[in-house]
JSON list of C-alpha atoms in Angstrom, two decimals:
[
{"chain": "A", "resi": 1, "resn": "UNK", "atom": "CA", "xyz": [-5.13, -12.35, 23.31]},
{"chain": "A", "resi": 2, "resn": "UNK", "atom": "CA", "xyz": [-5.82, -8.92, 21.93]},
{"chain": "A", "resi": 3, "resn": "UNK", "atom": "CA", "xyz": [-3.79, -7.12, 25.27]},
{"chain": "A", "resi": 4, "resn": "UNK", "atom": "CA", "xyz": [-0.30, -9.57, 24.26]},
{"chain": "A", "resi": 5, "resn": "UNK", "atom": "CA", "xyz": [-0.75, -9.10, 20.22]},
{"chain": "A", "resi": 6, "resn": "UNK", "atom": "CA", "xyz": [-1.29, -5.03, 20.59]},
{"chain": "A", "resi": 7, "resn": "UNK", "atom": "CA", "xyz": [0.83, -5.15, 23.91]},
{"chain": "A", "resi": 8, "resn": "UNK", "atom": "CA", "xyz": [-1.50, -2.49, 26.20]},
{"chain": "A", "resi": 9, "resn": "UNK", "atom": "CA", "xyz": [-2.97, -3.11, 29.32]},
{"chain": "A", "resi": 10, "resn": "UNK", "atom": "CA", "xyz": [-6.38, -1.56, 29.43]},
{"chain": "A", "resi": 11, "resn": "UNK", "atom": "CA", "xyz": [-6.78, 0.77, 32.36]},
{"chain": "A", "resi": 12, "resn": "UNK", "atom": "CA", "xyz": [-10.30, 1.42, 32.31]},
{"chain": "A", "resi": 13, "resn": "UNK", "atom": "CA", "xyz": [-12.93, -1.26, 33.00]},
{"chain": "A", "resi": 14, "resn": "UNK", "atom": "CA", "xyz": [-15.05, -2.15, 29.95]},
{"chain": "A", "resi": 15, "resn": "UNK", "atom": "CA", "xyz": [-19.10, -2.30, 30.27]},
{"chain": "A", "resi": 16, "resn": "UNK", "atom": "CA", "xyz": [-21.15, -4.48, 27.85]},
{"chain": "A", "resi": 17, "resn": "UNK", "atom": "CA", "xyz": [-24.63, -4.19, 27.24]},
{"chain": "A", "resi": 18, "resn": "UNK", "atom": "CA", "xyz": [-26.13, -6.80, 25.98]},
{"chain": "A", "resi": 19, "resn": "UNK", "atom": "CA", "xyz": [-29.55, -6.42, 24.60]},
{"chain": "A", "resi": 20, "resn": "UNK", "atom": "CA", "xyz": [-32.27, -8.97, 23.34]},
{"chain": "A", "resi": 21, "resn": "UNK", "atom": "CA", "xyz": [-32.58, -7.76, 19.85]},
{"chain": "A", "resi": 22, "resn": "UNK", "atom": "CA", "xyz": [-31.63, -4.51, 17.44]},
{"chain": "A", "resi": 23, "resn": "UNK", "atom": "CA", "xyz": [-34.48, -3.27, 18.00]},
{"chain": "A", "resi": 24, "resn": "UNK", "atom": "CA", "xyz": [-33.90, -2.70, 21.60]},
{"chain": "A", "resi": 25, "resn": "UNK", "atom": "CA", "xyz": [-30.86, -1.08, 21.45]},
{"chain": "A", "resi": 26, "resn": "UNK", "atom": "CA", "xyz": [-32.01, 1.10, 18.99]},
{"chain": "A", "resi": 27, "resn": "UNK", "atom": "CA", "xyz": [-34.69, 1.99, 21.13]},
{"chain": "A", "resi": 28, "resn": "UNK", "atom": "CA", "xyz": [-31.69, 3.01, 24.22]},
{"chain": "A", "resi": 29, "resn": "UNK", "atom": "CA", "xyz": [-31.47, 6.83, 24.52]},
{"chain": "A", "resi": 30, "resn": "UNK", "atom": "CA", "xyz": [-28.10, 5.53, 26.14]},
{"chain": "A", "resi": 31, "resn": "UNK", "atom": "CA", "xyz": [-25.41, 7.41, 23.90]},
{"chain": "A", "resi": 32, "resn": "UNK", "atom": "CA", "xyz": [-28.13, 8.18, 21.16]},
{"chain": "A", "resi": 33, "resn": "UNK", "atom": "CA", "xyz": [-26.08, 10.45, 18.13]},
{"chain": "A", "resi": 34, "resn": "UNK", "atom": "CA", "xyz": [-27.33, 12.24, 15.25]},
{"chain": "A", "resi": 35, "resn": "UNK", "atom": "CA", "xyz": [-26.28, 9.61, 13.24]},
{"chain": "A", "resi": 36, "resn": "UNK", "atom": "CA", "xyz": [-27.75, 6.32, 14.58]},
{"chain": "A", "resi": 37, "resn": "UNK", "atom": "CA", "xyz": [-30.08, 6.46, 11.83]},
{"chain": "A", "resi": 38, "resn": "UNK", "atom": "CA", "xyz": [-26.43, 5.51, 9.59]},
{"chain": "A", "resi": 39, "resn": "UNK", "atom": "CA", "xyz": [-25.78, 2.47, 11.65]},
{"chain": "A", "resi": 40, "resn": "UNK", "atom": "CA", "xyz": [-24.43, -0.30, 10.46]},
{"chain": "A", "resi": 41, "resn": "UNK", "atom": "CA", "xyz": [-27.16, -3.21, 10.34]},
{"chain": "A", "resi": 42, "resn": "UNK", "atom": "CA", "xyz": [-26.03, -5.88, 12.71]},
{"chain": "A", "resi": 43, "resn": "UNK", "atom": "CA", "xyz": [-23.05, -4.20, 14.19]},
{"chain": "A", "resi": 44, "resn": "UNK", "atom": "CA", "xyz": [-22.61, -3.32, 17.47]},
{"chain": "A", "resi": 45, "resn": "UNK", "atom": "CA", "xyz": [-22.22, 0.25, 19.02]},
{"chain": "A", "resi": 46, "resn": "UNK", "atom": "CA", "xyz": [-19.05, 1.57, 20.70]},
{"chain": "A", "resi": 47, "resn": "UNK", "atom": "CA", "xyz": [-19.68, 4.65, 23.08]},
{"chain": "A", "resi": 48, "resn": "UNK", "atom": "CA", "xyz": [-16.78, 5.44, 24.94]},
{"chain": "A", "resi": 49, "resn": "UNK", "atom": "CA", "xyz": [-15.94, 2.72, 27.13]},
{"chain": "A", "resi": 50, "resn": "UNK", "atom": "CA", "xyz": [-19.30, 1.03, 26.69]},
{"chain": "A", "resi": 51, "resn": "UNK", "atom": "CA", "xyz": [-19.91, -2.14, 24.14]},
{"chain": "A", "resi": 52, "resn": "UNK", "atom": "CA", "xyz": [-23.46, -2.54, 23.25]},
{"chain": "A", "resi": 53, "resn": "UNK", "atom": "CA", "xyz": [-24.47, -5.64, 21.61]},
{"chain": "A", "resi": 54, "resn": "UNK", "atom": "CA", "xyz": [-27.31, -7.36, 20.32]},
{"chain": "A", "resi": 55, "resn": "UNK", "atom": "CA", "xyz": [-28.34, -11.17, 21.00]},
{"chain": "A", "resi": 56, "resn": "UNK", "atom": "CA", "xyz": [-31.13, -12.32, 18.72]},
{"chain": "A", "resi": 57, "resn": "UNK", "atom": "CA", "xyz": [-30.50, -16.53, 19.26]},
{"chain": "A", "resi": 58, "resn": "UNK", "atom": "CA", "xyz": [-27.10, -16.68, 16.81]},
{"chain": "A", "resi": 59, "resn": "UNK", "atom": "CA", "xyz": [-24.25, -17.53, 18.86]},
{"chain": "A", "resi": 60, "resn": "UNK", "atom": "CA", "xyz": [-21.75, -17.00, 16.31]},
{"chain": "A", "resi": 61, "resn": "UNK", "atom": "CA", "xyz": [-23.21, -13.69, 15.26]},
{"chain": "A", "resi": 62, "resn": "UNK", "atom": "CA", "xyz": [-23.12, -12.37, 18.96]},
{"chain": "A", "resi": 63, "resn": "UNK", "atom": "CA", "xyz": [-19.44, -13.38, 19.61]},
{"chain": "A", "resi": 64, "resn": "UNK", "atom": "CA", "xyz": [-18.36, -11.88, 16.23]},
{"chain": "A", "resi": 65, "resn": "UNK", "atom": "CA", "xyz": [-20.33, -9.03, 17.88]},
{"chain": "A", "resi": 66, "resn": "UNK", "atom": "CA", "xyz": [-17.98, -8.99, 21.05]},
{"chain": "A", "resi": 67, "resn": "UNK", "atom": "CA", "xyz": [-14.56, -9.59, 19.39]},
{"chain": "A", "resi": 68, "resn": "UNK", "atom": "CA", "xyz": [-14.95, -7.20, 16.98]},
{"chain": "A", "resi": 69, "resn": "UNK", "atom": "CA", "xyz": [-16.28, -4.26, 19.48]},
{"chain": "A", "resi": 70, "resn": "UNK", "atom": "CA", "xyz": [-13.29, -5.40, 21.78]},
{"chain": "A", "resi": 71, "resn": "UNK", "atom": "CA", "xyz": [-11.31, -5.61, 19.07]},
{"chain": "A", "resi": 72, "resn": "UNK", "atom": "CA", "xyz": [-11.75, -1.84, 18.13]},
{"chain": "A", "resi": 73, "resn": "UNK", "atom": "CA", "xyz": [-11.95, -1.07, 21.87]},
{"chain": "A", "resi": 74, "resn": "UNK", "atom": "CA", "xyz": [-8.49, -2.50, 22.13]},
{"chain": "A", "resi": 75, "resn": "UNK", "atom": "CA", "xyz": [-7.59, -0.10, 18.75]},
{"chain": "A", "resi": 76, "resn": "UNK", "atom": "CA", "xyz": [-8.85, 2.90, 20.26]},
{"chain": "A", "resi": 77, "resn": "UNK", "atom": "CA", "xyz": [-7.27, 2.79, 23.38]},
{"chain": "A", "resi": 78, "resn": "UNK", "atom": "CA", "xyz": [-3.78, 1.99, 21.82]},
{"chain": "A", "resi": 79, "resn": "UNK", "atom": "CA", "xyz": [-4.07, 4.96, 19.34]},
{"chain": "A", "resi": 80, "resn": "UNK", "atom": "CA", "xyz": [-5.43, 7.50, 21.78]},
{"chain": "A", "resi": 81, "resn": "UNK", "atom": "CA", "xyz": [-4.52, 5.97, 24.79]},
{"chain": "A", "resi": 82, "resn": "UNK", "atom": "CA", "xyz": [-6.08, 4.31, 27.87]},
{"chain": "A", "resi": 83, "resn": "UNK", "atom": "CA", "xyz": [-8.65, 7.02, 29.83]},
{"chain": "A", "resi": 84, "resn": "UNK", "atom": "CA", "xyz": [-10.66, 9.35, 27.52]},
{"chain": "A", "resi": 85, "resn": "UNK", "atom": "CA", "xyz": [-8.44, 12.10, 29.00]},
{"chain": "A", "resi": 86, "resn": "UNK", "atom": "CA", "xyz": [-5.68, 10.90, 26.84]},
{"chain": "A", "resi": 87, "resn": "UNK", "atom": "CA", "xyz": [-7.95, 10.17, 23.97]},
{"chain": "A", "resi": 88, "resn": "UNK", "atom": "CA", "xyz": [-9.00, 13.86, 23.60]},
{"chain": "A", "resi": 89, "resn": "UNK", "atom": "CA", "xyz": [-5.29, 15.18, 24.01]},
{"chain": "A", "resi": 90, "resn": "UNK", "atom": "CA", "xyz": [-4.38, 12.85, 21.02]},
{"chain": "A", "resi": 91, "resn": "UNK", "atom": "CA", "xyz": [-7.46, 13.01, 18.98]},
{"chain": "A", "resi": 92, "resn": "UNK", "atom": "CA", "xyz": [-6.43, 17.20, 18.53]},
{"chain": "A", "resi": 93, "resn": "UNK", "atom": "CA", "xyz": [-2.75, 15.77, 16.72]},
{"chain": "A", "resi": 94, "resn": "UNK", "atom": "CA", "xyz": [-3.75, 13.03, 14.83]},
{"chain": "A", "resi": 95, "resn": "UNK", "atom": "CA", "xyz": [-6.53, 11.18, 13.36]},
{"chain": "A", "resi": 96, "resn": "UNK", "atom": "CA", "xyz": [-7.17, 7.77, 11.79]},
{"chain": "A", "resi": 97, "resn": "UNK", "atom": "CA", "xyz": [-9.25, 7.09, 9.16]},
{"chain": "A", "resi": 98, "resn": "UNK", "atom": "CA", "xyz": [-12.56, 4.93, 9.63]},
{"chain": "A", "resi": 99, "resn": "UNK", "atom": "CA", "xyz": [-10.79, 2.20, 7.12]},
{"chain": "A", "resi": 100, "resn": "UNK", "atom": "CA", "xyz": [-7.77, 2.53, 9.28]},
{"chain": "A", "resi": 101, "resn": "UNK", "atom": "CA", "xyz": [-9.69, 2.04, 12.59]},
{"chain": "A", "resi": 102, "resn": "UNK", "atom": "CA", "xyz": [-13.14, -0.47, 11.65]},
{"chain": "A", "resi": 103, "resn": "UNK", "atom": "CA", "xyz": [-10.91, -2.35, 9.55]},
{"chain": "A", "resi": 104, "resn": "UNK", "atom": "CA", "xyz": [-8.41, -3.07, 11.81]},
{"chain": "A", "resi": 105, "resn": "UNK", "atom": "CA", "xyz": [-11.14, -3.57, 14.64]},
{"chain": "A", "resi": 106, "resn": "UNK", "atom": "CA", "xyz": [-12.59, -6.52, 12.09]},
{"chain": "A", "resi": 107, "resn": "UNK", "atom": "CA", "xyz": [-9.33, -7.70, 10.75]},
{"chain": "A", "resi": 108, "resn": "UNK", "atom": "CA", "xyz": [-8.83, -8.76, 14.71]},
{"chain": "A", "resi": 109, "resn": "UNK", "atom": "CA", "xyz": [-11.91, -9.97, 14.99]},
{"chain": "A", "resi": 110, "resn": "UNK", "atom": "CA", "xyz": [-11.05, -12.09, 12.35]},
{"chain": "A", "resi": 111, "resn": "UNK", "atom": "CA", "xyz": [-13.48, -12.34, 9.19]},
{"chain": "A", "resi": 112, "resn": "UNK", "atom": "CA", "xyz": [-14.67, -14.86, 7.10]},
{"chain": "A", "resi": 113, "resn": "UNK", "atom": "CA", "xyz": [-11.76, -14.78, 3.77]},
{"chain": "A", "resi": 114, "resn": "UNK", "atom": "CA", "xyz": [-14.79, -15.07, 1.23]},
{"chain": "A", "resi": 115, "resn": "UNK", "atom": "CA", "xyz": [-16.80, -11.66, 2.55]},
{"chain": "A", "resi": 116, "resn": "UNK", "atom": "CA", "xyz": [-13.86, -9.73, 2.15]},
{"chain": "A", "resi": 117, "resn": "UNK", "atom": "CA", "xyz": [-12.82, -11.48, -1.00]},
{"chain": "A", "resi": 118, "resn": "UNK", "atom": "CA", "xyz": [-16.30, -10.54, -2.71]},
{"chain": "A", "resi": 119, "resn": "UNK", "atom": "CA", "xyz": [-16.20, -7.42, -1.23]},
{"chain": "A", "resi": 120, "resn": "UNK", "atom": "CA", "xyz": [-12.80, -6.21, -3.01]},
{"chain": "A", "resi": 121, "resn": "UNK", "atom": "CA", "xyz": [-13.95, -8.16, -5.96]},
{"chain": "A", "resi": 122, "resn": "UNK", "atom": "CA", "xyz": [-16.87, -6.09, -6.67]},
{"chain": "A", "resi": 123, "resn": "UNK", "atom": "CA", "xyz": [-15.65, -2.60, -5.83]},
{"chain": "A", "resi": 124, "resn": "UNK", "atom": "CA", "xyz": [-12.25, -3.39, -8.55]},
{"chain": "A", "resi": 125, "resn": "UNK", "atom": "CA", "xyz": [-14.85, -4.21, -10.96]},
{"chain": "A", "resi": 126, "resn": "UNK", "atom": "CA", "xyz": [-16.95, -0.80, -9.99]},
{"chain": "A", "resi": 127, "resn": "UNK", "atom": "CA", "xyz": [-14.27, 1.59, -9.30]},
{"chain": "A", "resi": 128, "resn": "UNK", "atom": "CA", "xyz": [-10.87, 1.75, -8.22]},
{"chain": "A", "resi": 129, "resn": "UNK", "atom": "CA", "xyz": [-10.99, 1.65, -4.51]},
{"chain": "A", "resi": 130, "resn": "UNK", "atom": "CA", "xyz": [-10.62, 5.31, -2.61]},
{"chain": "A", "resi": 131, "resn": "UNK", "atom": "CA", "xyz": [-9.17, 4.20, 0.97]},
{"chain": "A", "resi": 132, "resn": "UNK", "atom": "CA", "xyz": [-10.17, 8.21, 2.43]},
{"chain": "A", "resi": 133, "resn": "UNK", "atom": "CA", "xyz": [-13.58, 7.52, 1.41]},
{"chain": "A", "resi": 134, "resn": "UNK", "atom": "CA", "xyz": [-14.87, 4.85, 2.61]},
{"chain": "A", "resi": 135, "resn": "UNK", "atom": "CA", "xyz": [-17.40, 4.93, 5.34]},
{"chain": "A", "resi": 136, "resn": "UNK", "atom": "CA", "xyz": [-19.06, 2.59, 7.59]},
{"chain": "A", "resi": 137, "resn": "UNK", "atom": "CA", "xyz": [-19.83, -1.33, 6.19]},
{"chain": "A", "resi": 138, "resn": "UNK", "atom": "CA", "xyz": [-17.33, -0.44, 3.21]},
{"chain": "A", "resi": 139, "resn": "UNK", "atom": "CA", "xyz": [-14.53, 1.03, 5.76]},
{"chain": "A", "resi": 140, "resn": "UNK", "atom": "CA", "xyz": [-14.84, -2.59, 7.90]},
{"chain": "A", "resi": 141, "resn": "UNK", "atom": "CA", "xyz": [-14.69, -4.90, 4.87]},
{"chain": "A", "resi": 142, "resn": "UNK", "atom": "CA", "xyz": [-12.07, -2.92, 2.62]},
{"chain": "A", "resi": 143, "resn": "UNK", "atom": "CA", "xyz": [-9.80, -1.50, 5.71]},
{"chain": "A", "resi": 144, "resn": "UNK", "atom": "CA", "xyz": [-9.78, -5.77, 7.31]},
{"chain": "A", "resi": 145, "resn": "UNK", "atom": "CA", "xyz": [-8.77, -6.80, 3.69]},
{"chain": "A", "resi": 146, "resn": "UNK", "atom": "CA", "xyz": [-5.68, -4.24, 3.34]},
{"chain": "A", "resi": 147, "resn": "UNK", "atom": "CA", "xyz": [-5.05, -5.19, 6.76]},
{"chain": "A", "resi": 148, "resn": "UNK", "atom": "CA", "xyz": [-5.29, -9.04, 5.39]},
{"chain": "A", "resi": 149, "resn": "UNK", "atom": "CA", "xyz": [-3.23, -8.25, 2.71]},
{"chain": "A", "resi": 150, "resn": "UNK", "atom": "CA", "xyz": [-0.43, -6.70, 5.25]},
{"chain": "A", "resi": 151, "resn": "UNK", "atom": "CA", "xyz": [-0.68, -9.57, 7.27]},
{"chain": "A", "resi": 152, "resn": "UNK", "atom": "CA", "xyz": [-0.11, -12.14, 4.32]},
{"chain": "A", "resi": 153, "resn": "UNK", "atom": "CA", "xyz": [2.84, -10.06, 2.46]},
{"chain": "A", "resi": 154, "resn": "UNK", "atom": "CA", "xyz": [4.95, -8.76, 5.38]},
{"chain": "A", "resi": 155, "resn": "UNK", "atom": "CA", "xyz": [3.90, -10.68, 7.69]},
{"chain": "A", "resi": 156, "resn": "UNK", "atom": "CA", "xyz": [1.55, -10.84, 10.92]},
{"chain": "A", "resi": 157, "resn": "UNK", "atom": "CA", "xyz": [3.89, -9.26, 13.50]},
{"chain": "A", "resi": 158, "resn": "UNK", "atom": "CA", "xyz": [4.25, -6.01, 12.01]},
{"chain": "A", "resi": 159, "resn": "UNK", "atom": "CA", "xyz": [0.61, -4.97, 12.45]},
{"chain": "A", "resi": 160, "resn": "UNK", "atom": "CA", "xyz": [1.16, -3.79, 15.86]},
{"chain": "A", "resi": 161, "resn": "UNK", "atom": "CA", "xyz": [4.57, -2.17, 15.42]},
{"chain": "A", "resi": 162, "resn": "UNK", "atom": "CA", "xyz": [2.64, -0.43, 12.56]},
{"chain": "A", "resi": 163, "resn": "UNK", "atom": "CA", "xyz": [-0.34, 0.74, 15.23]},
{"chain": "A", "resi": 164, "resn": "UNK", "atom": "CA", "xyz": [2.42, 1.86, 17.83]},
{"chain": "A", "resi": 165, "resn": "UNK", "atom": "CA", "xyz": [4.56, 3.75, 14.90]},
{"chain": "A", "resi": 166, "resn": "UNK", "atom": "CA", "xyz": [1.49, 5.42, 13.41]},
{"chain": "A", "resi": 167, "resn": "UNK", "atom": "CA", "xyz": [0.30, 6.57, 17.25]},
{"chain": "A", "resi": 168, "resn": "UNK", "atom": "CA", "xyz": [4.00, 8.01, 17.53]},
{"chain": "A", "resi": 169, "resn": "UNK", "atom": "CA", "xyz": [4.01, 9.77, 14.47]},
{"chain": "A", "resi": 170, "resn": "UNK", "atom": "CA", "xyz": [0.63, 10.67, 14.90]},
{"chain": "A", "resi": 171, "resn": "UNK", "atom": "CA", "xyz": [-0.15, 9.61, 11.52]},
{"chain": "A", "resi": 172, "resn": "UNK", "atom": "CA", "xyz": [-1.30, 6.77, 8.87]},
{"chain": "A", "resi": 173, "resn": "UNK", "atom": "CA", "xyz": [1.51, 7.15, 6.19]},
{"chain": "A", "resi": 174, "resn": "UNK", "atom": "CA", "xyz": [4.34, 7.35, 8.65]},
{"chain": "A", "resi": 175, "resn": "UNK", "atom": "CA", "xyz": [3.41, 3.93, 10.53]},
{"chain": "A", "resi": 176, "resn": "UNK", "atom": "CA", "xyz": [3.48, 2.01, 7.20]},
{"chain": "A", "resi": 177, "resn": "UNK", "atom": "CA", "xyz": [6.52, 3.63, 6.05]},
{"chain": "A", "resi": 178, "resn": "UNK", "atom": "CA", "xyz": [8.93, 3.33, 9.16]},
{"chain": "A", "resi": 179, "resn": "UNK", "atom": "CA", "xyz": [8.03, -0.50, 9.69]},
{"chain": "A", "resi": 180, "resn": "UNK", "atom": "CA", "xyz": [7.54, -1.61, 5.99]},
{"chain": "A", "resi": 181, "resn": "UNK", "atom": "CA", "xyz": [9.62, 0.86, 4.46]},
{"chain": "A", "resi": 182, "resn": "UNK", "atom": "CA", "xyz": [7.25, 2.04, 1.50]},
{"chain": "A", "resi": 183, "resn": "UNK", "atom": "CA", "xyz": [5.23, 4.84, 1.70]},
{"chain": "A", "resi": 184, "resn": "UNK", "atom": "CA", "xyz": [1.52, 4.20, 1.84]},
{"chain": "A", "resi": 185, "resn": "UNK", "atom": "CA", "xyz": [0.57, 4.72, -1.66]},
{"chain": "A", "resi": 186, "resn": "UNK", "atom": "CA", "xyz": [2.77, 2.40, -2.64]},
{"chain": "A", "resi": 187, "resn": "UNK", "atom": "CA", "xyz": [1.53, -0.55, -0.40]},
{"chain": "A", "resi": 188, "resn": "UNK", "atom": "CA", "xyz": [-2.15, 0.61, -1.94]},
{"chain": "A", "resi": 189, "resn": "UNK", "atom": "CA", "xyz": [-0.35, -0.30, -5.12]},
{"chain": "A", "resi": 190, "resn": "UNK", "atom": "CA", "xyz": [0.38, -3.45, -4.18]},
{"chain": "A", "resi": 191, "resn": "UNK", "atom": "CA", "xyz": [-2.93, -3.91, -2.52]},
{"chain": "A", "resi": 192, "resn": "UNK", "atom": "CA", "xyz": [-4.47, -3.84, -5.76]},
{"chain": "A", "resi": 193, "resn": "UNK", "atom": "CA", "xyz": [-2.37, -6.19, -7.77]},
{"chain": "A", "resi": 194, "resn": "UNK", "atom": "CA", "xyz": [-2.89, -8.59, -5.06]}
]
């Protein structure tokens, strides 16, 4: 489903790991970062073309689990391209942002409306959102509702055109405004009022 919407073919083969709790992939020295501590609690871990994944008795946790790991998978290797090769090559043009990538890797997946209703809902009542900054469970929850939002106003089959344009222009702004037509601050405008 994923291969026909984004229309790529992956190239490499994918390995999932598939541990019996979070604790034990925590406890994996199997691409261990500096960061790990910064992990997002009940996500899974992406680490090059490896998928590691937690099972802890909830089925519908675990297979959000998968599609949204092959769901960013899928992202990644459409963006960068196909063998890590490529990825390198393109990650020295351009770069995506994390609400750019996680969001679109959970819009796929696709979320529960309410969690990303609540979650806009309370940071327009905070702050006025900054897309640039947001990291981690705030990048997945705010970058899946623009993505939402894009999906609902213009339509659902201009996301990938968008992915493909923004990999050819090597850049965010330029995706959004050769499909749509607006520049990106613009649709963040609209975002908002929605």
């Amino acid at each position: 489903e994923l291969s026909t919407f984004l229309g790529f073919e992956p190239r490499e083969r994918l390995c999932i790991m598939v541990y019996l709790s979070q604790s034990d992939m925590r406890q994996t020295n199997i691409g261990s970062t500096p960061d790990e501590n910064n992990k997002i609690v009940g996500s899974s871990q992406i680490i090059q073309n490896k998928l590691f994944v937690f099972f802890e008795g909830d089925h519908s946790n675990y297979y959000r689990q998968l599609q949204e790991g092959l769901a960013q998978i899928a992202v990644h290797q459409v963006l960068y391209g196909g063998s890590w090769r490529d990825a390198i090559r393109e990650a020295a043009f351009s770069s995506f942002p994390d609400w750019y990538m996680k969001g679109l890797g959970l819009w796929l997946a696709k979320p529960e409306a309410e969690q990303l209703d609540m979650f806009m809902i309370k940071e327009l009542q905070e702050k006025r959102p900054q897309f640039n900054f947001w990291k981690n469970d705030e990048a997945r929850l705010g970058g899946a509702a623009f993505w939402t939002f894009i999906s609902d106003r213009y339509g659902y089959h201009v996301i990938p055109n968008i992915i493909q344009m923004s990999k050819f222009a090597r850049g965010v702004d330029m995706g959004f405004e050769l499909i749509i037509g607006k520049t990106l601050d613009q649709i963040v405008g609209e975002f908002y009022q929605f």
